[in-house]
Coordinates of C-alpha atoms in Angstrom, one line a residue:
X1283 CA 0.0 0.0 0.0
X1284 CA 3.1 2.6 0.9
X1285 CA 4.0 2.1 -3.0
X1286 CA 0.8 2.5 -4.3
X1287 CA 0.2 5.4 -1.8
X1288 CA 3.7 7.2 -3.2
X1289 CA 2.1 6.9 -7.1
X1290 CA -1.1 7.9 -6.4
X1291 CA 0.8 11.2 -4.8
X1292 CA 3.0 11.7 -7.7
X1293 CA 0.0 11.0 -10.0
X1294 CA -1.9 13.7 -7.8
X1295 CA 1.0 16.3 -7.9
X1296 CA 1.4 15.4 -11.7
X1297 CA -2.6 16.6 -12.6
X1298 CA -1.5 19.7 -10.1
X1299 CA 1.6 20.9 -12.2
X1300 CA -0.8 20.9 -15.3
X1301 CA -3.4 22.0 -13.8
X1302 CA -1.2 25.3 -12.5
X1303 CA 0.2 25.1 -16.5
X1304 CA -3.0 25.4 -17.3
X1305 CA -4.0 28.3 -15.5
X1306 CA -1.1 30.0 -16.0
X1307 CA -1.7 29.9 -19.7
X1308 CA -3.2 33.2 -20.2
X1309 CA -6.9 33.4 -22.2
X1310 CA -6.4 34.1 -25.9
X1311 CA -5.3 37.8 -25.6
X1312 CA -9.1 39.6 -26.5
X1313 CA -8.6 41.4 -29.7
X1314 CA -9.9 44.5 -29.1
X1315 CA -8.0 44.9 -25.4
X1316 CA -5.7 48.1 -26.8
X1317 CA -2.0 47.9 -25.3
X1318 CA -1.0 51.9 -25.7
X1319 CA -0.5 54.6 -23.1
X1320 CA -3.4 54.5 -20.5
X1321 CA -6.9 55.4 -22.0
X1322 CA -9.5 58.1 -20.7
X1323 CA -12.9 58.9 -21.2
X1324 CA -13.9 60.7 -24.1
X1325 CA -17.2 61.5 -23.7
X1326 CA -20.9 60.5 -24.8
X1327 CA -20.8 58.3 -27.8
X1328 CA -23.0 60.1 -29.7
X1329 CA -20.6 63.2 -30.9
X1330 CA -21.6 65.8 -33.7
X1331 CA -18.7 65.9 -36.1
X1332 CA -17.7 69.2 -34.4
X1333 CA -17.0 67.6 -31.3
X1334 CA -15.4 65.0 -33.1
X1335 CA -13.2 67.5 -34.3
X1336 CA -12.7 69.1 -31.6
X1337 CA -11.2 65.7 -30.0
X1338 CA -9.4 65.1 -33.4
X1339 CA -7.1 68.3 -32.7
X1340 CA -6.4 68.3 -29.5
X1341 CA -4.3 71.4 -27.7
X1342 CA -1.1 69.1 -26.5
X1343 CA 1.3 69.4 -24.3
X1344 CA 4.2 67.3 -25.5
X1345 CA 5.8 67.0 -22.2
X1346 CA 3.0 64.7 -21.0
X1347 CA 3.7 62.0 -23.6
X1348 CA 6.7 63.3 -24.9
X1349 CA 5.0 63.4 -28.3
X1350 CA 5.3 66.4 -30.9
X1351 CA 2.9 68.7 -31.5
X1352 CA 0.3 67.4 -34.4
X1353 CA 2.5 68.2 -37.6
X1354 CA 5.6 68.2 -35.8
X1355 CA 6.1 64.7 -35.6
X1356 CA 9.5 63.2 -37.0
X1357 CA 9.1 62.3 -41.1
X1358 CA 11.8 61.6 -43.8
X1359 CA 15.4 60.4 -42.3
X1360 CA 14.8 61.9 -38.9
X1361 CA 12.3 59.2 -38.4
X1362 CA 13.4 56.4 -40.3
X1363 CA 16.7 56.7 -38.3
X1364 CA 14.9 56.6 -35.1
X1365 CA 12.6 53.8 -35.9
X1366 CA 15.6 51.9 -37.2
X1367 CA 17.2 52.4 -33.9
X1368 CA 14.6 51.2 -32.0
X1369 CA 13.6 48.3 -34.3
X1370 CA 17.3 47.0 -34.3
X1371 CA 17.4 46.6 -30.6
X1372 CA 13.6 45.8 -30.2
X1373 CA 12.9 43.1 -32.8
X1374 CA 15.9 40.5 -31.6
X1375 CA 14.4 40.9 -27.9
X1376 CA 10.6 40.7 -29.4
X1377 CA 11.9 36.7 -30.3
X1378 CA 8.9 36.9 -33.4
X1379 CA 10.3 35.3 -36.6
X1380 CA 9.9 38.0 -38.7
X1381 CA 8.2 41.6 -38.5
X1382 CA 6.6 44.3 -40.7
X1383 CA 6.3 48.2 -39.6
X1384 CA 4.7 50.9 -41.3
X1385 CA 4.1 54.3 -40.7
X1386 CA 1.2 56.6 -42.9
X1387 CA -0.6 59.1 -43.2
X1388 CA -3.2 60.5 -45.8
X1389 CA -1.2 61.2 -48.2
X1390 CA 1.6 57.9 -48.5
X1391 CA 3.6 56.0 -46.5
X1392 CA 6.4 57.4 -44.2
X1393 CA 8.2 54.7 -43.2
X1394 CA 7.8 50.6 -44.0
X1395 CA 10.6 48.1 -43.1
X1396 CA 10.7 44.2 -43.1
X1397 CA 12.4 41.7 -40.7
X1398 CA 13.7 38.6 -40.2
X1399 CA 11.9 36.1 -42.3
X1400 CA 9.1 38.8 -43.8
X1401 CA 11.4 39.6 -46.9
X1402 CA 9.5 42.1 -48.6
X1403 CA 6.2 44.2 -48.0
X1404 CA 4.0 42.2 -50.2
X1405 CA 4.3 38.7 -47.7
X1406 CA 0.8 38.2 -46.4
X1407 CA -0.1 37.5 -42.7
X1408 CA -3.4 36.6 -41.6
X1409 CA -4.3 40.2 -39.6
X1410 CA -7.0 38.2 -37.0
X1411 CA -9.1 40.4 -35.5
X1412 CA -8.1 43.7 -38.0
X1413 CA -10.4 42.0 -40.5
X1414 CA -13.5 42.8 -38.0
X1415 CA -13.1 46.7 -39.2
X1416 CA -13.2 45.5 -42.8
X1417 CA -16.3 43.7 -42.2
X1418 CA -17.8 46.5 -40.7
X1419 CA -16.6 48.7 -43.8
X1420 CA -18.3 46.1 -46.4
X1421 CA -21.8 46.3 -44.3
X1422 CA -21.5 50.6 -44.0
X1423 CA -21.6 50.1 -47.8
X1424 CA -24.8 48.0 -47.8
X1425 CA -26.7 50.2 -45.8
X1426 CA -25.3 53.3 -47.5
X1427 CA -27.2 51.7 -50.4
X1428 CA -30.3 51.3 -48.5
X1429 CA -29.7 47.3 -49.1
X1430 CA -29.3 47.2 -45.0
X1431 CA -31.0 48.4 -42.2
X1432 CA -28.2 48.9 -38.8
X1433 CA -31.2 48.5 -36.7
X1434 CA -32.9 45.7 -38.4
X1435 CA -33.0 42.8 -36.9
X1436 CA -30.5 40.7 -38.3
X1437 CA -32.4 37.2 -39.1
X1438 CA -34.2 39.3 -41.4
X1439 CA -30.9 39.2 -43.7
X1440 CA -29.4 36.0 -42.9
X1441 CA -32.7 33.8 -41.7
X1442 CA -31.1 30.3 -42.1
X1443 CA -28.9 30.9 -38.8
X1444 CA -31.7 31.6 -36.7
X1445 CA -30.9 34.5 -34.8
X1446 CA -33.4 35.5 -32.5
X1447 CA -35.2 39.0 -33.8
X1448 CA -33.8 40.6 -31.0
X1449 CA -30.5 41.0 -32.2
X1450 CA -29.8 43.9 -35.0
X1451 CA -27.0 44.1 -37.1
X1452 CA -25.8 47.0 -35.3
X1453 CA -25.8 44.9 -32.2
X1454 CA -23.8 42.7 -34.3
X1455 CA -21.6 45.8 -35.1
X1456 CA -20.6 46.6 -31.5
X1457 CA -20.6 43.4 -29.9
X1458 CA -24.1 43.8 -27.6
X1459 CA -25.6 40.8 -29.2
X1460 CA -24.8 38.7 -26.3
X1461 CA -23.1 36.0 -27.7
X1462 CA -20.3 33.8 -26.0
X1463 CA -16.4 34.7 -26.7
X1464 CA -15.7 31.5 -27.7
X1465 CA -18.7 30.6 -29.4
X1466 CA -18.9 29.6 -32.8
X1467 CA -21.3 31.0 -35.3
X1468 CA -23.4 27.5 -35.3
X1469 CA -23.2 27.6 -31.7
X1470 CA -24.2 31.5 -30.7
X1471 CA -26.9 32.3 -28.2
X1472 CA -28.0 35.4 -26.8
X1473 CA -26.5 35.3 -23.0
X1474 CA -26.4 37.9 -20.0
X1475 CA -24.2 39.8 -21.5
X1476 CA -27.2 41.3 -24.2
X1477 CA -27.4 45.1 -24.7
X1478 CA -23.5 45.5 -23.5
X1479 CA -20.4 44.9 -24.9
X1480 CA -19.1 41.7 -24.6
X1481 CA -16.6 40.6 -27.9
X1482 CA -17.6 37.0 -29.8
X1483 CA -16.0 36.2 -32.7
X1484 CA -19.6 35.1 -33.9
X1485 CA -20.7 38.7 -34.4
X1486 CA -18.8 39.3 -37.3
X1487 CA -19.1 35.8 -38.8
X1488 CA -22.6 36.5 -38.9
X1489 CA -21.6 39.8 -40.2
X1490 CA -19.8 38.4 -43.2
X1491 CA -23.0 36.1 -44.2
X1492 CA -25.0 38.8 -44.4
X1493 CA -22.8 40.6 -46.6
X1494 CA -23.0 37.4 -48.7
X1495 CA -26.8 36.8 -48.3
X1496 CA -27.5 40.4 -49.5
X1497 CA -24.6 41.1 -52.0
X1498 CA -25.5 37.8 -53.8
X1499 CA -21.1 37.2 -53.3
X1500 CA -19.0 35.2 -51.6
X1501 CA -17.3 37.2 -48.5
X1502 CA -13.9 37.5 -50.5
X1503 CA -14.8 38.4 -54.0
X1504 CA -17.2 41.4 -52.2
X1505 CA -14.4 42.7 -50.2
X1506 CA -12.0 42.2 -53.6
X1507 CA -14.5 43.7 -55.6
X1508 CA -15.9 46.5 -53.3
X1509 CA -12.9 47.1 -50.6
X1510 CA -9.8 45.8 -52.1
X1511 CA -9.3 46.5 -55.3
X1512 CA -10.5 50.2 -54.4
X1513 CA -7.5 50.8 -52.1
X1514 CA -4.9 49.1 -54.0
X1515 CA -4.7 46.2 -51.5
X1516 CA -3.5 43.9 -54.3
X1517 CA -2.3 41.2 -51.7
X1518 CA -4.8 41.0 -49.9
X1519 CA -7.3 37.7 -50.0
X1520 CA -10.3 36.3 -47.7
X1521 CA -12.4 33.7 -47.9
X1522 CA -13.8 31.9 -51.1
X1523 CA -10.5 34.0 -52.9
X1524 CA -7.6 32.7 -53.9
X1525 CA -4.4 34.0 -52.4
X1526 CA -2.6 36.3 -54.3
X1527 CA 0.2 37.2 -53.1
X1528 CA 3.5 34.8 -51.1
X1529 CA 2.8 34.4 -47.4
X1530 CA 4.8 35.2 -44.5
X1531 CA 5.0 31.7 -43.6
X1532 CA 3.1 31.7 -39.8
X1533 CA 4.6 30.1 -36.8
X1534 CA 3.9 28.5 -33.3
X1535 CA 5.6 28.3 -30.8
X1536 CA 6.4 24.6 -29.1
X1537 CA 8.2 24.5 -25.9
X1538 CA 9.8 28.6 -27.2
X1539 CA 10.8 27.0 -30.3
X1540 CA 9.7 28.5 -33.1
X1541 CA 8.0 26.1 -36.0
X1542 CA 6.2 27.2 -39.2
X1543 CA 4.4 23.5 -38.5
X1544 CA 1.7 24.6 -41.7
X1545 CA -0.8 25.0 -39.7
X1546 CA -4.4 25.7 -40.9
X1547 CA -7.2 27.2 -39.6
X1548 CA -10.6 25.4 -40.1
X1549 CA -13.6 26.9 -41.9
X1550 CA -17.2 26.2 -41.9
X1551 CA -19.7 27.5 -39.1
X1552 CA -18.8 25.1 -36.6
X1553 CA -15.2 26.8 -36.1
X1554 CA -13.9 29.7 -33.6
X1555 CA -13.8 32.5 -35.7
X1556 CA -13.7 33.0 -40.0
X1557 CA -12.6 35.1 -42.7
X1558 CA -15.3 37.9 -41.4
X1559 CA -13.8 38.1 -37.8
X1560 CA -10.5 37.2 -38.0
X1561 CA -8.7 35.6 -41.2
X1562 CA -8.4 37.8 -44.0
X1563 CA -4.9 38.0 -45.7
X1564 CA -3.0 41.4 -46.2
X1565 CA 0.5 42.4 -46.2
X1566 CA 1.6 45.5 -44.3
X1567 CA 1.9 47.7 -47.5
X1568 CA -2.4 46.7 -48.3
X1569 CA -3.1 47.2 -44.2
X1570 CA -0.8 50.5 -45.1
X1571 CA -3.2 51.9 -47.8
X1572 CA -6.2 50.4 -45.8
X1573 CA -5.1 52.7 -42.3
X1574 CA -4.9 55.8 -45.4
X1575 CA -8.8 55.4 -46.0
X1576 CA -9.6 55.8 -42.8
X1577 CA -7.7 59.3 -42.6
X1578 CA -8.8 59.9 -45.8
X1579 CA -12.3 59.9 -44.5
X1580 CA -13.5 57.1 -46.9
X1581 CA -11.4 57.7 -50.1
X1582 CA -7.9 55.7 -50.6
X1583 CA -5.9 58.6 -51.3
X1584 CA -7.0 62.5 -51.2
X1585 CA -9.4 63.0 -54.3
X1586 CA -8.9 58.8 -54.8
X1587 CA -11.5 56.3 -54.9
X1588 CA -14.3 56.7 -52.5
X1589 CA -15.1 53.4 -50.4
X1590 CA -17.4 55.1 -47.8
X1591 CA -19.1 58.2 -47.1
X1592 CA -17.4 60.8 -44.4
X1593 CA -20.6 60.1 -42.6
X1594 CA -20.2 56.5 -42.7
X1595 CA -16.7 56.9 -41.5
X1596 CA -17.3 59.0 -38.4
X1597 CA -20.6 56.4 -37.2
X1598 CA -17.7 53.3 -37.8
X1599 CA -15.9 55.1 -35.2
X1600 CA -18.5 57.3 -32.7
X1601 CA -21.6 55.1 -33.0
X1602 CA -19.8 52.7 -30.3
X1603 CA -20.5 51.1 -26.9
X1604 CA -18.7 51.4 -23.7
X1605 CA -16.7 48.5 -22.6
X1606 CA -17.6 47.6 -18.9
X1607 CA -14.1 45.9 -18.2
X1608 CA -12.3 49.5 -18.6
X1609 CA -12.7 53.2 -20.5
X1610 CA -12.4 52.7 -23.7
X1611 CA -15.5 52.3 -26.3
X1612 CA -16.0 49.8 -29.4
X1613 CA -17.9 50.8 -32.5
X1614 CA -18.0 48.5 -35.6
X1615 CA -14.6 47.0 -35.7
X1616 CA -12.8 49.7 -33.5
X1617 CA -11.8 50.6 -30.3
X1618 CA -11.5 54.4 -29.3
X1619 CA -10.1 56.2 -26.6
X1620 CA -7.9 58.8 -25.7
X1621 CA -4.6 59.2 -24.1
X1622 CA -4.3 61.3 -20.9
X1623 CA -3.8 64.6 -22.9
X1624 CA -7.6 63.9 -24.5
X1625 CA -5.9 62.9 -28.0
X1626 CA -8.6 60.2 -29.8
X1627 CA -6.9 57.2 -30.7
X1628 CA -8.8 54.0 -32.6
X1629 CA -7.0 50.5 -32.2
X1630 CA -7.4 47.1 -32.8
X1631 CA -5.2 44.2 -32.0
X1632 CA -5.3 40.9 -34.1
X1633 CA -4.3 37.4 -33.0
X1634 CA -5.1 34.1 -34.7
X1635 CA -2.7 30.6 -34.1
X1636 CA 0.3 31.9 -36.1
X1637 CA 0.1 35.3 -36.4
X1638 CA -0.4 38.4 -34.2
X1639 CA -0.9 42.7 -35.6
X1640 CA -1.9 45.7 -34.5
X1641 CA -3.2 48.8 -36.2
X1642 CA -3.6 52.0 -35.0
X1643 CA -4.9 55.3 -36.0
X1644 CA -4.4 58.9 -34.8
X1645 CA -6.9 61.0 -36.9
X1646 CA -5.8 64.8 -35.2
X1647 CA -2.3 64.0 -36.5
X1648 CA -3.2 62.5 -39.8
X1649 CA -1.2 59.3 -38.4
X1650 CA -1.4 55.8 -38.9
X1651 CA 0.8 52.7 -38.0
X1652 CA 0.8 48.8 -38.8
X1653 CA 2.5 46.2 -37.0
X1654 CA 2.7 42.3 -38.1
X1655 CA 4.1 39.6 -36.9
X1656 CA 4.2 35.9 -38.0
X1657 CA 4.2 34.1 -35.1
X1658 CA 1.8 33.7 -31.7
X1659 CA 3.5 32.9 -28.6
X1660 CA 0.9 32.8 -26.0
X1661 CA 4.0 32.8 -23.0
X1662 CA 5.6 36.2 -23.6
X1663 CA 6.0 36.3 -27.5
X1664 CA 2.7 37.9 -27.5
X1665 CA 3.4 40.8 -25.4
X1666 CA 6.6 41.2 -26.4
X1667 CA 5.3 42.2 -29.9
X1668 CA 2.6 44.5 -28.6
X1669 CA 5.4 46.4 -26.5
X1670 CA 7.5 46.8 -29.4
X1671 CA 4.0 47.9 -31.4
X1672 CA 3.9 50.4 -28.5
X1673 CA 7.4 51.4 -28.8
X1674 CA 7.0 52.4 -32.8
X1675 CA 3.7 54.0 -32.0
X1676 CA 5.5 56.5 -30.0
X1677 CA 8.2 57.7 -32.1
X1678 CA 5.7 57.8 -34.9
X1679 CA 3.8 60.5 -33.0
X1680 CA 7.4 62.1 -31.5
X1681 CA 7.4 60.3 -28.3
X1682 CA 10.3 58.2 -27.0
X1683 CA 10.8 54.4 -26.5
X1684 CA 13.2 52.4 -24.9
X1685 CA 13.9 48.7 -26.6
X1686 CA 14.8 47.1 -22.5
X1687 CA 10.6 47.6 -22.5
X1688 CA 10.8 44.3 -25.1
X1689 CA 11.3 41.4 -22.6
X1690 CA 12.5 38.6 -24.3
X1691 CA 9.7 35.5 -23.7
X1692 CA 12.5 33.2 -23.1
X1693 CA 12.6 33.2 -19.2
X1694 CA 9.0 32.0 -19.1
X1695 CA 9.6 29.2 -21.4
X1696 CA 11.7 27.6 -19.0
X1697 CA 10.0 28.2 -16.4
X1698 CA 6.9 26.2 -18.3
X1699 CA 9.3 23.7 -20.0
X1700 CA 10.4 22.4 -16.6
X1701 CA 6.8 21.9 -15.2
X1702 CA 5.7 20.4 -18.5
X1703 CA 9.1 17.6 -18.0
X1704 CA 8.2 17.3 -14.2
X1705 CA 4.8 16.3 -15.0
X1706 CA 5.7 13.9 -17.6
X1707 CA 8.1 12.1 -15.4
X1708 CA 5.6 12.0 -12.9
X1709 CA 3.1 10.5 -14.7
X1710 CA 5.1 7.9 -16.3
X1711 CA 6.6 6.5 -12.6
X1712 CA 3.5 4.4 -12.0
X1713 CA 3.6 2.6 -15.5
X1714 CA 7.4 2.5 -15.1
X1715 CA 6.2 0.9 -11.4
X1716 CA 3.8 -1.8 -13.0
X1717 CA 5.9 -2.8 -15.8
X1718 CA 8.6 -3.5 -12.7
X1719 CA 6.2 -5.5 -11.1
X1720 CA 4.9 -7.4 -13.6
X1721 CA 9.0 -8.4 -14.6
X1722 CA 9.4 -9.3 -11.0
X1723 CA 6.6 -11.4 -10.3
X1724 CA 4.9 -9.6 -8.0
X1725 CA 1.6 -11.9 -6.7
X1726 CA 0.1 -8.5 -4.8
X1727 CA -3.0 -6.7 -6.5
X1728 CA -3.1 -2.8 -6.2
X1729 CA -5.4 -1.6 -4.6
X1730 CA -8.9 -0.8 -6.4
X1731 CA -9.7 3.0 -5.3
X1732 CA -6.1 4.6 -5.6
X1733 CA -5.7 2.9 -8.8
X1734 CA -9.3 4.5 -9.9
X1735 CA -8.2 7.6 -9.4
X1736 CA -4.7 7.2 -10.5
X1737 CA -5.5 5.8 -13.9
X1738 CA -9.2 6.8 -15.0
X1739 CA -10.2 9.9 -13.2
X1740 CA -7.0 11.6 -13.6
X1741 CA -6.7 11.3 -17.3
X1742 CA -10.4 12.3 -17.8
X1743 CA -9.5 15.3 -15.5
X1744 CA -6.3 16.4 -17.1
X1745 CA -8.2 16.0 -20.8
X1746 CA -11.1 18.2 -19.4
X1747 CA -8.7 20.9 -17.9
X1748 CA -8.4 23.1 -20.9
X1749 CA -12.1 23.3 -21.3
X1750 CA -12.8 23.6 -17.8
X1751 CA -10.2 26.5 -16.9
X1752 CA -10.2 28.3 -20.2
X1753 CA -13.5 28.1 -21.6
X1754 CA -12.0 26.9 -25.0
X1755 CA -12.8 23.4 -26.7
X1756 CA -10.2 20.9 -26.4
X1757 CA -9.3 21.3 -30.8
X1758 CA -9.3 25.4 -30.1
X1759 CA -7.1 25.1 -27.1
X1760 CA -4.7 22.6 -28.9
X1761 CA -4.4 25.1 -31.9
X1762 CA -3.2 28.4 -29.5
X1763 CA -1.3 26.2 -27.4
X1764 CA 0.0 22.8 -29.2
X1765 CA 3.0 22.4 -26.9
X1766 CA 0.6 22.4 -23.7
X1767 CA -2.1 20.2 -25.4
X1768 CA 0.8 17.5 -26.0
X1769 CA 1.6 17.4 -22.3
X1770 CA -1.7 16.9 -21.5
X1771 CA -2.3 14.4 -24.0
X1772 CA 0.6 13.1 -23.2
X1773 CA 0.3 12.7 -19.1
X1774 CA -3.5 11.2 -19.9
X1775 CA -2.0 8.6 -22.3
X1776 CA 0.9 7.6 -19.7
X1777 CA -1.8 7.5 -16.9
X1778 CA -4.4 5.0 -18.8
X1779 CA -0.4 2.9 -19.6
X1780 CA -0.3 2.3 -16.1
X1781 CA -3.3 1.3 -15.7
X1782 CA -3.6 -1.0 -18.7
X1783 CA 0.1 -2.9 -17.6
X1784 CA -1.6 -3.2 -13.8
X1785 CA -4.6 -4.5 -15.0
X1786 CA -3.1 -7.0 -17.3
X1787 CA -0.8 -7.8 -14.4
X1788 CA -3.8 -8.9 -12.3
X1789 CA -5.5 -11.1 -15.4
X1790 CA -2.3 -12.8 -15.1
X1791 CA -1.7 -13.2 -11.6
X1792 CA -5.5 -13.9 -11.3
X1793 CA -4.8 -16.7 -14.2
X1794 CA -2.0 -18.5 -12.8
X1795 CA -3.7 -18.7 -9.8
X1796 CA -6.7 -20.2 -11.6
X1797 CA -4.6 -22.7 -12.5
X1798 CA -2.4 -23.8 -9.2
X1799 CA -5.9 -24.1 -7.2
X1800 CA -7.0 -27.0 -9.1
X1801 CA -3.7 -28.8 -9.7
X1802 CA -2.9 -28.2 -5.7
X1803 CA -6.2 -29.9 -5.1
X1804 CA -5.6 -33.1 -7.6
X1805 CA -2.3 -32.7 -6.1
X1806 CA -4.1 -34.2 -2.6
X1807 CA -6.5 -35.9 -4.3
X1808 CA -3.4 -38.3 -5.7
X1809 CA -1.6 -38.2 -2.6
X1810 CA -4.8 -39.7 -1.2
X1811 CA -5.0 -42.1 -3.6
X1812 CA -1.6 -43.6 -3.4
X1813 CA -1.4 -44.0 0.0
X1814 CA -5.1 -45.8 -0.4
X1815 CA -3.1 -48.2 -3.0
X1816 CA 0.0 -48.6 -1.1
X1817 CA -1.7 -49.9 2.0
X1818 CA -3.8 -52.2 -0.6
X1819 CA -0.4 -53.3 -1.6
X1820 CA 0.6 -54.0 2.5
X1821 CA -2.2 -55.9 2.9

């Protein structure tokens, strides 16, 4: 019982370790969570376009953020030679494989540069949760041509998902429909969350089939057609279209190794999150010309193509919701806030399995900057990027930024790696232990409780951990974090091993014993018998 007892501990302290991995995983880093300088409140969403203005071109003080005044920020060499600076030292410590910057405003790009394995501005990443603003821009154009209603319900476009009529497409819009954060489109409901902001993935998906239910198009060939080809984003793809341009081949990270593994996302209704919410494909110079219509106020260049209305443009960004977690606001692919000094800022972040961005906007300085990444590291690769994001962000607008801020992610691997190998180990001792016993003989039986919860209830724990601590289905959490769901796997299988050789181990003890019972009692049976003849024989 003292050996059993010692497993059953190790097994128990093994389910522990990944447990604690497990819930030190952080969630899938929410898209729309903005990572700049600390946001303030900026008022009632519903603005006139003079108070937007007024918000647009703010009175600064550049000592509070160290920024320049708007139209005094660095351009030409002066900024390239600063960026570079910062990027040289910042991008080795970020650990990504390969990164793309670009700085815009309305009238060009200021400054683009490639890194590591991104070899030139036309590789493609997917942008995740970037495409949401897109979306948003393909229905603005629908109901600019009456073909929409934003406060419709939105069954009354796409019927066959069955929406209940409570939720409009403008709910849909700002994410107050309700619906899950890791809810698929086929699985959405309307939860607690109903009438304030609460991000889902399913909004937009539902989004993008209305697009296709009214347009009569497939997602992609509308946003080629309508949103693409208008801005001279030539790379970019989505959807039902075929890629068009080389890809920035995306990576994962496994144990803080970097692999481009090929991985794929899945499609169809049933998965978390499609082309409409978080997987077109652009590369930095189409997200470039895409930030330029925005400050453009609808048109891709001054005098360009127009996309959107100016109208349209300014509800995308002030027709928004408060977020309840914190001070910024969401509206239609967007969040907006503004630093301390009142200056409006709209951001979104992306993240999908092998790729991370961020966009930003800054309207009162006619500023815009892109930054993608093609890798996801979920244990400090992540927020590495976003801190180097940061750190171009400010010398974009004239502020400063200090490369130590990039903390390489390598510390935290370790520290995971050496959990992840402890647990192994752990959970291998007691098949290690029966396979000893079985070589040796050993005629004693386990005992039937410990070995219950050794080798069945701990497995079916450790497999239900990353739905029960993350929210996430098993294939979801196995995509952002493949290295933990091998462990898991892994400690599960070697569990139900031990199990299997102790088990079998009884059979054949149980077996051989079978066996020896009867031939001990024919065994007295003949004894009796001979001595029955030999005393025949005396007499």
């Amino acid at each position: 019982m003292r050996g059993r007892g010692r497993l059953l501990a190790a097994g128990v302290v093994a389910a522990a370790l990944l447990a604690a991995c497990a819930l030190g995983a952080p969630a899938v880093a929410r898209a729309d969570e903005a990572l700049l300088p600390g946001p303030d409140d900026i008022g009632d969403p519903g603005l006139s376009e003079e108070e937007v203005a007024q918000i647009a071109e703010p009175e600064l003080d550049p000592t509070d953020e160290g920024a320049a005044l708007p139209g005094d920020e660095p351009v030409g060499a002066e900024l390239a030679s600063r960026l570079d600076a910062f990027l040289d030292e910042a991008f080795p410590a970020c650990g990504m494989p390969g990164v793309a910057v670009a700085v815009v405003d309305a009238d060009g790009v200021r400054y683009l540069r490639c890194l590591g394995d991104v070899t030139s501005e036309d590789r493609t990443f997917v942008v995740g949760s970037l495409s949401k603003s897109m979306t948003a821009v393909a229905v603005m154009q629908l109901a600019e041509e009456g073909l929409v209603d934003l406060d419709g319900p939105a069954c009354s476009y796409a019927p066959e998902t069955g929406v209940p009529v409570s939720v409009t497409v403008r709910d849909l819009l700002n994410q107050t429909s309700g619906f899950g954060y890791f809810e698929s489109l086929a699985g959405a409901s309307v939860g607690e969350s109903a009438g304030s902001f609460s991000y889902a993935n399913a909004n937009y998906d539902l989004l993008g089939r209305i697009v296709e239910d009214v347009s009569g198009l497939g997602l992609g060939t509308y946003l080629r057609e309508r949103v693409f080809s208008p801005l001279g984003m030539d790379d970019a793809s989505a959807g039902d279209e075929p890629e068009r341009a080389p890809r920035a081949e995306g990576h994962r990270s496994w144990f803080g190794a970097w692999v481009a593994d090929g991985f794929e996302h899945g499609e169809g209704d049933d998965a978390w999150g499609g082309p409409a919410s978080g997987y077109v494909r652009a590369s930095v110079s189409d997200m470039a010309a895409y930030l330029r219509m925005y400050l453009n106020s609808g048109c891709a260049a001054p005098g360009g193509a127009r996309v959107l209305s100016a109208g349209s443009v300014h509800r995308m960004i002030f027709s928004r919701v408060p977020d309840p977690a914190g001070d910024t606001y969401y509206g239609m692919g967007w969040t907006t806030y503004s630093w301390d000094d009142g200056e409006l800022v709209m951001s979104h972040d992306g993240q999908v399995e092998n790729y991370v961005a961020r966009m930003c906007a800054i309207p009162g300085r006619d500023l815009g900057v892109v930054v993608l990444a093609d890798g996801n590291d979920e244990f400090g690769g992540n927020e590495a990027f976003f801190s180097l994001a940061d750190g171009a962000t400010a010398i974009a607008v004239g502020g400063r930024a200090d490369p130590a801020d990039v903390v390489p992610p390598l510390g935290e691997h370790v520290r995971y790696d050496v959990l992840y190998a402890l647990a192994v180990l752990l959970c291998a001792l007691p098949l290690a232990w029966g396979a000893l016993r079985r070589r040796r003989g050993s005629r004693r039986a386990p005992r039937a409780l410990p070995a219950l919860l050794l080798h069945m209830a701990a497995p079916v724990y450790l497999l239900g951990v990353p739905p029960l601590l993350t929210g996430m289905r098993w294939r979801d959490f196995a995509a952002f974090y493949p290295d933990q769901a091998l462990v898991l796997l892994a400690c599960a299988i070697l569990l139900l091993a031990g199990g299997l050789v102790g088990l079998s181990g009884n059979a054949r003890r149980s077996g051989a014993q079978g066996v020896a019972a009867p031939l001990d009692r024919l065994g007295g049976a003949g004894a009796r018998v001979v001595g029955a003849h030999e005393v025949g024989e005396r007499l």
